[in-house]
PDB file of C-alpha atoms in Angstrom:
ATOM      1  CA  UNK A   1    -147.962 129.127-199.680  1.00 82.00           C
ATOM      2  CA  UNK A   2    -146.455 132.209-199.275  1.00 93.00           C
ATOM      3  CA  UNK A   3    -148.046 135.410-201.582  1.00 95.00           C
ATOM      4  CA  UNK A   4    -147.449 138.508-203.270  1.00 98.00           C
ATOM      5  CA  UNK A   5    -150.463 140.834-203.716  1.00 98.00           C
ATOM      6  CA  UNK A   6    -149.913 143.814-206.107  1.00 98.00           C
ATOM      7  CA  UNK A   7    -152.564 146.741-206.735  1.00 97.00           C
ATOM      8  CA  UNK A   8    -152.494 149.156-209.568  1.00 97.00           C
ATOM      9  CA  UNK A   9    -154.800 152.173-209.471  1.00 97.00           C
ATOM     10  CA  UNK A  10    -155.167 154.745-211.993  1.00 96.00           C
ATOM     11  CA  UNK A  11    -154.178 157.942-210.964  1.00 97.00           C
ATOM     12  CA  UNK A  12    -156.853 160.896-210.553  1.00 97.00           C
ATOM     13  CA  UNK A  13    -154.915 163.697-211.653  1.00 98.00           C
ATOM     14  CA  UNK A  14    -157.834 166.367-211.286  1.00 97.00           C
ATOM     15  CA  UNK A  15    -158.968 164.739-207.998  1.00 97.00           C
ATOM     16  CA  UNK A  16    -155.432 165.101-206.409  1.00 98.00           C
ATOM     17  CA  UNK A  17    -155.337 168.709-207.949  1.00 97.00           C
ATOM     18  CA  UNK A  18    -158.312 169.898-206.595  1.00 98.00           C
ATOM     19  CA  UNK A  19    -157.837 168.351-203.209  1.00 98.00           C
ATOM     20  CA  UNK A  20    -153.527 169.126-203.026  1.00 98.00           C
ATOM     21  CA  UNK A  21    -153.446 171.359-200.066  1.00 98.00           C
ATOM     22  CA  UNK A  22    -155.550 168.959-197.964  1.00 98.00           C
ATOM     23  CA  UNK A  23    -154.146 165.846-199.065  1.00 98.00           C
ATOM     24  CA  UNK A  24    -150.883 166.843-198.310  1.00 98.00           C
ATOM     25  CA  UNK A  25    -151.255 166.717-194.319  1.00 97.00           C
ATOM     26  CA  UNK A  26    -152.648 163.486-194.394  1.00 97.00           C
ATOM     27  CA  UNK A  27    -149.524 161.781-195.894  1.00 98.00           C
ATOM     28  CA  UNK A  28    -147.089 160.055-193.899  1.00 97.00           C
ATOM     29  CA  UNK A  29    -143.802 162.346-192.678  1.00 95.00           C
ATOM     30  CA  UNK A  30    -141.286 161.249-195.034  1.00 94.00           C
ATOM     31  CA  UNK A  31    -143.867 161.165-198.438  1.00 96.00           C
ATOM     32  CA  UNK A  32    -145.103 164.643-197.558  1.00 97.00           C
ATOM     33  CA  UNK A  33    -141.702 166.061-197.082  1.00 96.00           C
ATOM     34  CA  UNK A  34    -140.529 163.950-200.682  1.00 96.00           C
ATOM     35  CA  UNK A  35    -143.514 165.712-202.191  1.00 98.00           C
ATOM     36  CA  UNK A  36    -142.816 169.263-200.836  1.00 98.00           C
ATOM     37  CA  UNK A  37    -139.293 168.703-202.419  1.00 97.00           C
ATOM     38  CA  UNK A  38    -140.512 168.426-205.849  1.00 97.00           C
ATOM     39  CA  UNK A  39    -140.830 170.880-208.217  1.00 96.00           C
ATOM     40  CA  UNK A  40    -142.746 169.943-211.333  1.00 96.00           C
ATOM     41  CA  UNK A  41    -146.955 169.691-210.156  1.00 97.00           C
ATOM     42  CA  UNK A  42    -147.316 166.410-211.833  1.00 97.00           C
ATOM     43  CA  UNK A  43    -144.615 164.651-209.961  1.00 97.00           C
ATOM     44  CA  UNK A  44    -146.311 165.980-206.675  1.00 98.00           C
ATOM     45  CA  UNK A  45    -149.315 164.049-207.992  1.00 98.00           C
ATOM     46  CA  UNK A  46    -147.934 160.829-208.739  1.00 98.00           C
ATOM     47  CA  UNK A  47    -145.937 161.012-205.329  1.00 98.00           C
ATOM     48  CA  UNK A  48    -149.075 161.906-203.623  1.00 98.00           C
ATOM     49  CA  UNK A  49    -150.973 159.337-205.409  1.00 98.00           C
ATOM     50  CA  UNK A  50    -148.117 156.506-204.294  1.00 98.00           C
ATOM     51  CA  UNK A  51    -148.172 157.477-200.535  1.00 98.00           C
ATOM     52  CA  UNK A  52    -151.750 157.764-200.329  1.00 98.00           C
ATOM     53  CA  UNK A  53    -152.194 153.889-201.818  1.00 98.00           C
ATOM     54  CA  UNK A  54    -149.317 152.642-198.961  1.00 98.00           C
ATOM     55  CA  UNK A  55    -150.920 153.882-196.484  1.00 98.00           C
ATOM     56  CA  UNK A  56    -154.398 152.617-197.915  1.00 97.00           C
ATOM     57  CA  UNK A  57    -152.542 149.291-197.693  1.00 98.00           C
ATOM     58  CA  UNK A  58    -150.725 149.329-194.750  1.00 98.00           C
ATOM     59  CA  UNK A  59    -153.468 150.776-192.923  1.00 97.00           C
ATOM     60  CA  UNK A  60    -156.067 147.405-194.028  1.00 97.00           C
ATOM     61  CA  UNK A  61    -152.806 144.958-193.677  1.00 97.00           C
ATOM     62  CA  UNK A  62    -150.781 146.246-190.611  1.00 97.00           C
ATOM     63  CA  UNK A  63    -152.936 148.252-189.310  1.00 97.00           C
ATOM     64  CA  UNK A  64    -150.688 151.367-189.002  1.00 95.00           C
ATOM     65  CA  UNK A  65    -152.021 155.048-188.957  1.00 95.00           C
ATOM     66  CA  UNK A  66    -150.053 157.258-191.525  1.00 94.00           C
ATOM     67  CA  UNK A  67    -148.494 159.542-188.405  1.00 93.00           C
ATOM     68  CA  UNK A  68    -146.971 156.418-187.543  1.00 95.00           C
ATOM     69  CA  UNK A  69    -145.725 154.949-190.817  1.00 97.00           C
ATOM     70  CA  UNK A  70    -142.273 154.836-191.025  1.00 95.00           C
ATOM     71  CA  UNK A  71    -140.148 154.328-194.279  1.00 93.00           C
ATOM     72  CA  UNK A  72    -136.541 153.328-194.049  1.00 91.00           C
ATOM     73  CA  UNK A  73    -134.132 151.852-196.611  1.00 86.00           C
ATOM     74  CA  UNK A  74    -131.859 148.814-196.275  1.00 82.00           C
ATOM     75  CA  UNK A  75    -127.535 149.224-197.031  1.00 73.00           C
ATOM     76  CA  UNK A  76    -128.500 149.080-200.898  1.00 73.00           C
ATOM     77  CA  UNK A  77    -131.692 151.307-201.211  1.00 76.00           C
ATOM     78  CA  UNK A  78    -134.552 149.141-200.748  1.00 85.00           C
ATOM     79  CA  UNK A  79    -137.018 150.528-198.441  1.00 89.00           C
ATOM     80  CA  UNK A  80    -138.934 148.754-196.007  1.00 93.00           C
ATOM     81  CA  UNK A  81    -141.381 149.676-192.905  1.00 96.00           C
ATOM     82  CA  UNK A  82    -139.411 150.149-189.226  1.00 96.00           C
ATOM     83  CA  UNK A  83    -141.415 147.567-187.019  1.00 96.00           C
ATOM     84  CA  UNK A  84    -142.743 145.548-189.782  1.00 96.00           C
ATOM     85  CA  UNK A  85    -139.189 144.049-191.569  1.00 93.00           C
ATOM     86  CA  UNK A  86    -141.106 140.857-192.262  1.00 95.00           C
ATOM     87  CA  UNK A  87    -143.701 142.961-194.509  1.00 97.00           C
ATOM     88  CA  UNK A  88    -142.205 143.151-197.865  1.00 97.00           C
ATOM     89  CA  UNK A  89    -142.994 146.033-200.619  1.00 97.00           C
ATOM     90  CA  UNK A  90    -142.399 147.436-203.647  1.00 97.00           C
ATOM     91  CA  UNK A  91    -143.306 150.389-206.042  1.00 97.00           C
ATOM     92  CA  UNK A  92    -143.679 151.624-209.008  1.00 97.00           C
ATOM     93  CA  UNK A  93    -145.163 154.155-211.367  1.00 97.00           C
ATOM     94  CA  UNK A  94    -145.651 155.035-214.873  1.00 97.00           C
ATOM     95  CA  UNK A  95    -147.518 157.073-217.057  1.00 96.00           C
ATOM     96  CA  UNK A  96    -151.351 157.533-215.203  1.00 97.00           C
ATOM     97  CA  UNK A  97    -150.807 154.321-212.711  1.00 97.00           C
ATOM     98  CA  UNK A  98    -149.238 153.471-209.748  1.00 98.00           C
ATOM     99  CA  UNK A  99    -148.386 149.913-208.280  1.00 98.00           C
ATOM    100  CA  UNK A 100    -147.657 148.331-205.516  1.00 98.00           C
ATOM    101  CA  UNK A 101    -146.659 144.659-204.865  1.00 98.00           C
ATOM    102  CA  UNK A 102    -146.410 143.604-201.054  1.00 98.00           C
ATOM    103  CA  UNK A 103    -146.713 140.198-198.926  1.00 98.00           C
ATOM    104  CA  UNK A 104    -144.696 137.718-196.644  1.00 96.00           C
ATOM    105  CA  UNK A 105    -142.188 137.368-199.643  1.00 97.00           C
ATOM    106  CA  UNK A 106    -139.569 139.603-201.294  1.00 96.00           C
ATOM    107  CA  UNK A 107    -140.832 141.265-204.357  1.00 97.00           C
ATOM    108  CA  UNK A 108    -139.599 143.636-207.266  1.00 97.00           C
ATOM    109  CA  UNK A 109    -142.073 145.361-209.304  1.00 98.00           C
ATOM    110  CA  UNK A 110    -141.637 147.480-212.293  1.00 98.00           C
ATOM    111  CA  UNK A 111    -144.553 149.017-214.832  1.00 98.00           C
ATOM    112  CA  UNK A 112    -143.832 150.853-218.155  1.00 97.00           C
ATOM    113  CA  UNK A 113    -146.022 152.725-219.973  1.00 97.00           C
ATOM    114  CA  UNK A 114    -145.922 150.640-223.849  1.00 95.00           C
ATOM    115  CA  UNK A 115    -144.885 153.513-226.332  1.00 90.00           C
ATOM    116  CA  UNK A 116    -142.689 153.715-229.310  1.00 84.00           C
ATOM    117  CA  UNK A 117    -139.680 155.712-228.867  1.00 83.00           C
ATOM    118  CA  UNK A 118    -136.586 156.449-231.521  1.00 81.00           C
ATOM    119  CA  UNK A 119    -134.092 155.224-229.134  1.00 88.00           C
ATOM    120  CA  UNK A 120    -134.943 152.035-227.527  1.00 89.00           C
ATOM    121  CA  UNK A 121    -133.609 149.517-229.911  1.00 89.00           C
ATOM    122  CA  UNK A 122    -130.059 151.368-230.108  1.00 92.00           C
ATOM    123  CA  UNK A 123    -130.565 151.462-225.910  1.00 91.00           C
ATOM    124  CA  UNK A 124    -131.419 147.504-226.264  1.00 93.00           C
ATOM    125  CA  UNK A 125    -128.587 146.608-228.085  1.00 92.00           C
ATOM    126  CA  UNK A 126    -126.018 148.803-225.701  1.00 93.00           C
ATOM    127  CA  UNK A 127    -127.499 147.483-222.469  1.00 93.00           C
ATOM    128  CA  UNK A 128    -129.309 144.061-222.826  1.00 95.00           C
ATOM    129  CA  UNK A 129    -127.946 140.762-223.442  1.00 94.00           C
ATOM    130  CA  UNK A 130    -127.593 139.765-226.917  1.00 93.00           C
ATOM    131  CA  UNK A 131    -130.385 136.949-226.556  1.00 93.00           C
ATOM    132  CA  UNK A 132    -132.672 139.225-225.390  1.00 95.00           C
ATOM    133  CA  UNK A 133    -131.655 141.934-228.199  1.00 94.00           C
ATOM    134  CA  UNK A 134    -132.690 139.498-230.767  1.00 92.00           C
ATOM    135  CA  UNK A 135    -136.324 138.373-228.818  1.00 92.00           C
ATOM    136  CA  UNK A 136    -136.893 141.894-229.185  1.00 91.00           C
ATOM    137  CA  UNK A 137    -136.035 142.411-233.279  1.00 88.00           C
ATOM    138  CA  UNK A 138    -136.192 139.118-234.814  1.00 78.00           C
ATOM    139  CA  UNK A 139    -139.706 138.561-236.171  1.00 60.00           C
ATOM    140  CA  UNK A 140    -138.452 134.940-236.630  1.00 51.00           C
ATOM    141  CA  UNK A 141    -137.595 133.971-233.793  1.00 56.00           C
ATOM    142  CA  UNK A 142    -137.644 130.289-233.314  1.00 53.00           C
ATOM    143  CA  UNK A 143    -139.656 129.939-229.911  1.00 53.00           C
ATOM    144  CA  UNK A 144    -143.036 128.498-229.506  1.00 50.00           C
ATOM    145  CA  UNK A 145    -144.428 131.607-227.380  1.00 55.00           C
ATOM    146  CA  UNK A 146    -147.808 133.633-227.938  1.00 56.00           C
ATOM    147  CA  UNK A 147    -146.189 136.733-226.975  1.00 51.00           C
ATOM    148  CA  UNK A 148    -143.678 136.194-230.043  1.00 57.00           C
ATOM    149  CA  UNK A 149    -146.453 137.624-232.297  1.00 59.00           C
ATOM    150  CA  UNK A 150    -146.359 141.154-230.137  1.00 80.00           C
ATOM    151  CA  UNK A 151    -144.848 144.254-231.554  1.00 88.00           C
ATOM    152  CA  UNK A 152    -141.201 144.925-231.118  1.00 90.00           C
ATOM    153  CA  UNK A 153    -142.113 147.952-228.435  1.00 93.00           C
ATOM    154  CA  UNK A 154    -143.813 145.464-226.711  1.00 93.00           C
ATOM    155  CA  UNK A 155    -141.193 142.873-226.478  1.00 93.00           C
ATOM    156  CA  UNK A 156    -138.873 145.684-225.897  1.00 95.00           C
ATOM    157  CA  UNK A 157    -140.560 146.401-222.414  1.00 96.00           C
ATOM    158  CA  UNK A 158    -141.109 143.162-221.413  1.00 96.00           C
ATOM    159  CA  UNK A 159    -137.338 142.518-221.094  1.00 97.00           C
ATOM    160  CA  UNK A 160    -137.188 146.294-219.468  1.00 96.00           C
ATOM    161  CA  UNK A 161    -139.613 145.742-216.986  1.00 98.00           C
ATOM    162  CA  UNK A 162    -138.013 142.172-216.083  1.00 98.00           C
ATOM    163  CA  UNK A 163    -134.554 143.605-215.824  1.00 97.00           C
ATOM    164  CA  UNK A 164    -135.733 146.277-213.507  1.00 96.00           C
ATOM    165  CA  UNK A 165    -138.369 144.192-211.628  1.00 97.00           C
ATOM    166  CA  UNK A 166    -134.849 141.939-210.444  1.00 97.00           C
ATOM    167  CA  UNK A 167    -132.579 144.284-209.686  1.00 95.00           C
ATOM    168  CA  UNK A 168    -135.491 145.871-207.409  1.00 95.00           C
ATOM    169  CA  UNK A 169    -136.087 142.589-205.908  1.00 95.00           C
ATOM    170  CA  UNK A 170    -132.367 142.255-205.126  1.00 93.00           C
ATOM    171  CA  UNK A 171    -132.408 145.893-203.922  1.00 90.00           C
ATOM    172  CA  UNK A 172    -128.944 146.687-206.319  1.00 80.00           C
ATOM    173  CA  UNK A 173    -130.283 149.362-208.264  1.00 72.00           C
ATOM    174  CA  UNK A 174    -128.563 150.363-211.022  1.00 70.00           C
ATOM    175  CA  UNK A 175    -124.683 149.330-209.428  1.00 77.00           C
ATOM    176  CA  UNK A 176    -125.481 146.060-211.519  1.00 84.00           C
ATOM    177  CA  UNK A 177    -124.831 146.251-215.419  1.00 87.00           C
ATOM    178  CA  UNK A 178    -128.060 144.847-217.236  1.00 90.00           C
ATOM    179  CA  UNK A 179    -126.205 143.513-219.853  1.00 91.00           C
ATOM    180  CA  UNK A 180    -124.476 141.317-216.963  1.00 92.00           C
ATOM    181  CA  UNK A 181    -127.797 138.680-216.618  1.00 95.00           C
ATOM    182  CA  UNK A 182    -130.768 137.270-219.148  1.00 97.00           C
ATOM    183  CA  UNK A 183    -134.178 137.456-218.541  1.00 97.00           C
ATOM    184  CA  UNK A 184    -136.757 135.483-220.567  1.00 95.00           C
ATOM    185  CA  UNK A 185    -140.114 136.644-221.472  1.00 94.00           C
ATOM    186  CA  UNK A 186    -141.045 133.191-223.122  1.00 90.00           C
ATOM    187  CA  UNK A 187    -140.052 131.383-219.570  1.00 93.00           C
ATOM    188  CA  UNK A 188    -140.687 134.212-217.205  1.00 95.00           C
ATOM    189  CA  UNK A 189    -137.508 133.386-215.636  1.00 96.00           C
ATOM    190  CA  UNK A 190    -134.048 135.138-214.809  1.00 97.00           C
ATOM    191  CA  UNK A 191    -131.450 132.601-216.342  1.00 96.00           C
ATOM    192  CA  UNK A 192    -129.519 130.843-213.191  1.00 96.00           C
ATOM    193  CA  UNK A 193    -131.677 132.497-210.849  1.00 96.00           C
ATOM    194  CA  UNK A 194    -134.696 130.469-208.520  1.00 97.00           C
ATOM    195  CA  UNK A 195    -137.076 133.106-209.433  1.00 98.00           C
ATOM    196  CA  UNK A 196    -140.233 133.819-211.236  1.00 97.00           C
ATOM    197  CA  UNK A 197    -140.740 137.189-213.423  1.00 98.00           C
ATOM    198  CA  UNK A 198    -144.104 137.248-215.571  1.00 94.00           C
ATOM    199  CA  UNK A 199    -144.040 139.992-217.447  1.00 95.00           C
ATOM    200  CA  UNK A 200    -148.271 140.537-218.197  1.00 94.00           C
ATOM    201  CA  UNK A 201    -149.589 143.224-220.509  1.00 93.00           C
ATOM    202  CA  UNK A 202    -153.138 145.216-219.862  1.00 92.00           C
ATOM    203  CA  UNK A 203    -154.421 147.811-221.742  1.00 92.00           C
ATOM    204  CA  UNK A 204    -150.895 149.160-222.983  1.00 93.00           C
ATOM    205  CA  UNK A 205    -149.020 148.761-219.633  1.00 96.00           C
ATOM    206  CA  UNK A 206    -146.456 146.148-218.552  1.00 97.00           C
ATOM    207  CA  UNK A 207    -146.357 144.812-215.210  1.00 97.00           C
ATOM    208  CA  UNK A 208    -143.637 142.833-214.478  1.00 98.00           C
ATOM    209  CA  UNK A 209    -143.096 141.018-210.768  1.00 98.00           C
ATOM    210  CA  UNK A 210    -140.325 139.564-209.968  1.00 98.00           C
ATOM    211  CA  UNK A 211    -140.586 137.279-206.971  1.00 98.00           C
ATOM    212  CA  UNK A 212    -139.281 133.641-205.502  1.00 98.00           C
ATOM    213  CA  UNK A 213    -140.464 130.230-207.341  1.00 96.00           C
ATOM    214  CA  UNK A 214    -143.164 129.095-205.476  1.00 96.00           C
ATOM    215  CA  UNK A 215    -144.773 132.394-204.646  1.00 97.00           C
ATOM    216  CA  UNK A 216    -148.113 133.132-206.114  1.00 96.00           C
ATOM    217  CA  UNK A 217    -148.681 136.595-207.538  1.00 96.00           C
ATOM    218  CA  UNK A 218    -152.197 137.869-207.570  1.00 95.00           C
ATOM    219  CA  UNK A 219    -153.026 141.023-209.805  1.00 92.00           C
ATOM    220  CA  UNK A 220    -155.496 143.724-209.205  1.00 92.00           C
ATOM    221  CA  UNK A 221    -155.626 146.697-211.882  1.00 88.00           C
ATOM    222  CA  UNK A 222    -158.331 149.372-210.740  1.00 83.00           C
ATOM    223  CA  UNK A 223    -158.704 151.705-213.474  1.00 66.00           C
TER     224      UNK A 223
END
């Protein structure tokens, strides 16, 4: 059976602070460059913090040195590692954690920080199908589902995690509409699509992975 593995770590912020200048040499060619590029200090972190936990994993899994990782991206944007095409990754990052879902399968990963924000119902019913508009507001909503009973932020990042988790698995980006396919908390399933999405709250995050049926998705959050 073929398997996705996905880590999260908490990011260190005062760690990566304290240790920038001699972090930043150990990272491989294209991250270090990505992170010289940015300007704001905490985006420099959280990039730092992502390179340093590929190369933790491709270093145990591939057994590649960072001075000879290599990042390229496919027609569409999604990146893979020259020499190792079969090795399949994704990434993501939000708030204080980073993730990372890789394996012999193709994934799409995408983690929101849970918060309440003014806008994300009026952003819900603009760009998500009307189905999943009313999972997200209708506290009556006829489905037998335990995650029914969540709060409407909640709900509302399930479907937004989903919907990005797919469109990173196909590698489209944002050149496909979201409004233009369903997603389905209560099925963890992309309507008319062979795939499996399980959207999977812990402690105020949601990690959602999208991946083919069949694959089995193991979760490690290191906080």
């Amino acid at each position: 059976m073929k398997e996705i593995k996905v880590i999260a770590k908490r990011i260190d912020w005062s760690n990566l602070e304290a240790k920038f200048d001699s972090l930043l040499p150990t990272l491989y060619t294209a991250r270090k460059e990505a992170v010289e590029r940015l300007n704001n200090q905490k985006a420099k972190l959280a990039s730092m913090a992502t390179g340093l936990l590929l190369q933790e994993i491709t270093k145990q899994e591939l057994g590649i040195k960072p001075e000879e990782l290599i990042i390229s991206k496919k027609e569409q944007g999604k990146p893979y590692i020259v020499g190792y095409e079969d090795f399949c990754f994704n990434i993501s990052h939000a708030g204080d954690m980073v993730a990372i879902a890789y394996g012999d399968s193709p994934v799409g990963i995408d983690i929101e920080l849970v918060r309440c924000r003014e806008n994300d119902l009026k952003v819900a019913k603009r760009c998500f199908a009307e189905e999943e508009y009313r999972f997200i507001t209708e506290e009556a909503y006829e489905l037998d589902m335990e995650n029914i009973s969540r709060s409407k932020e909640e709900r509302f990042f399930m479907v937004w995690t989903m919907k990005e988790a797919y469109l990173k698995y196909k590698g489209t980006g944002i050149s496909v509409p979201m409004k233009s396919f369903v997603v389905r908390p209560y099925e963890n399933k992309i309507v008319g699509e062979k795939l499996t999405c399980e959207p999977v709250i812990i402690n105020d995050y949601v990690y959602s992975v999208c991946v083919d049926e069949g694959v089995e998705v193991t979760l490690d959050i290191c906080s």
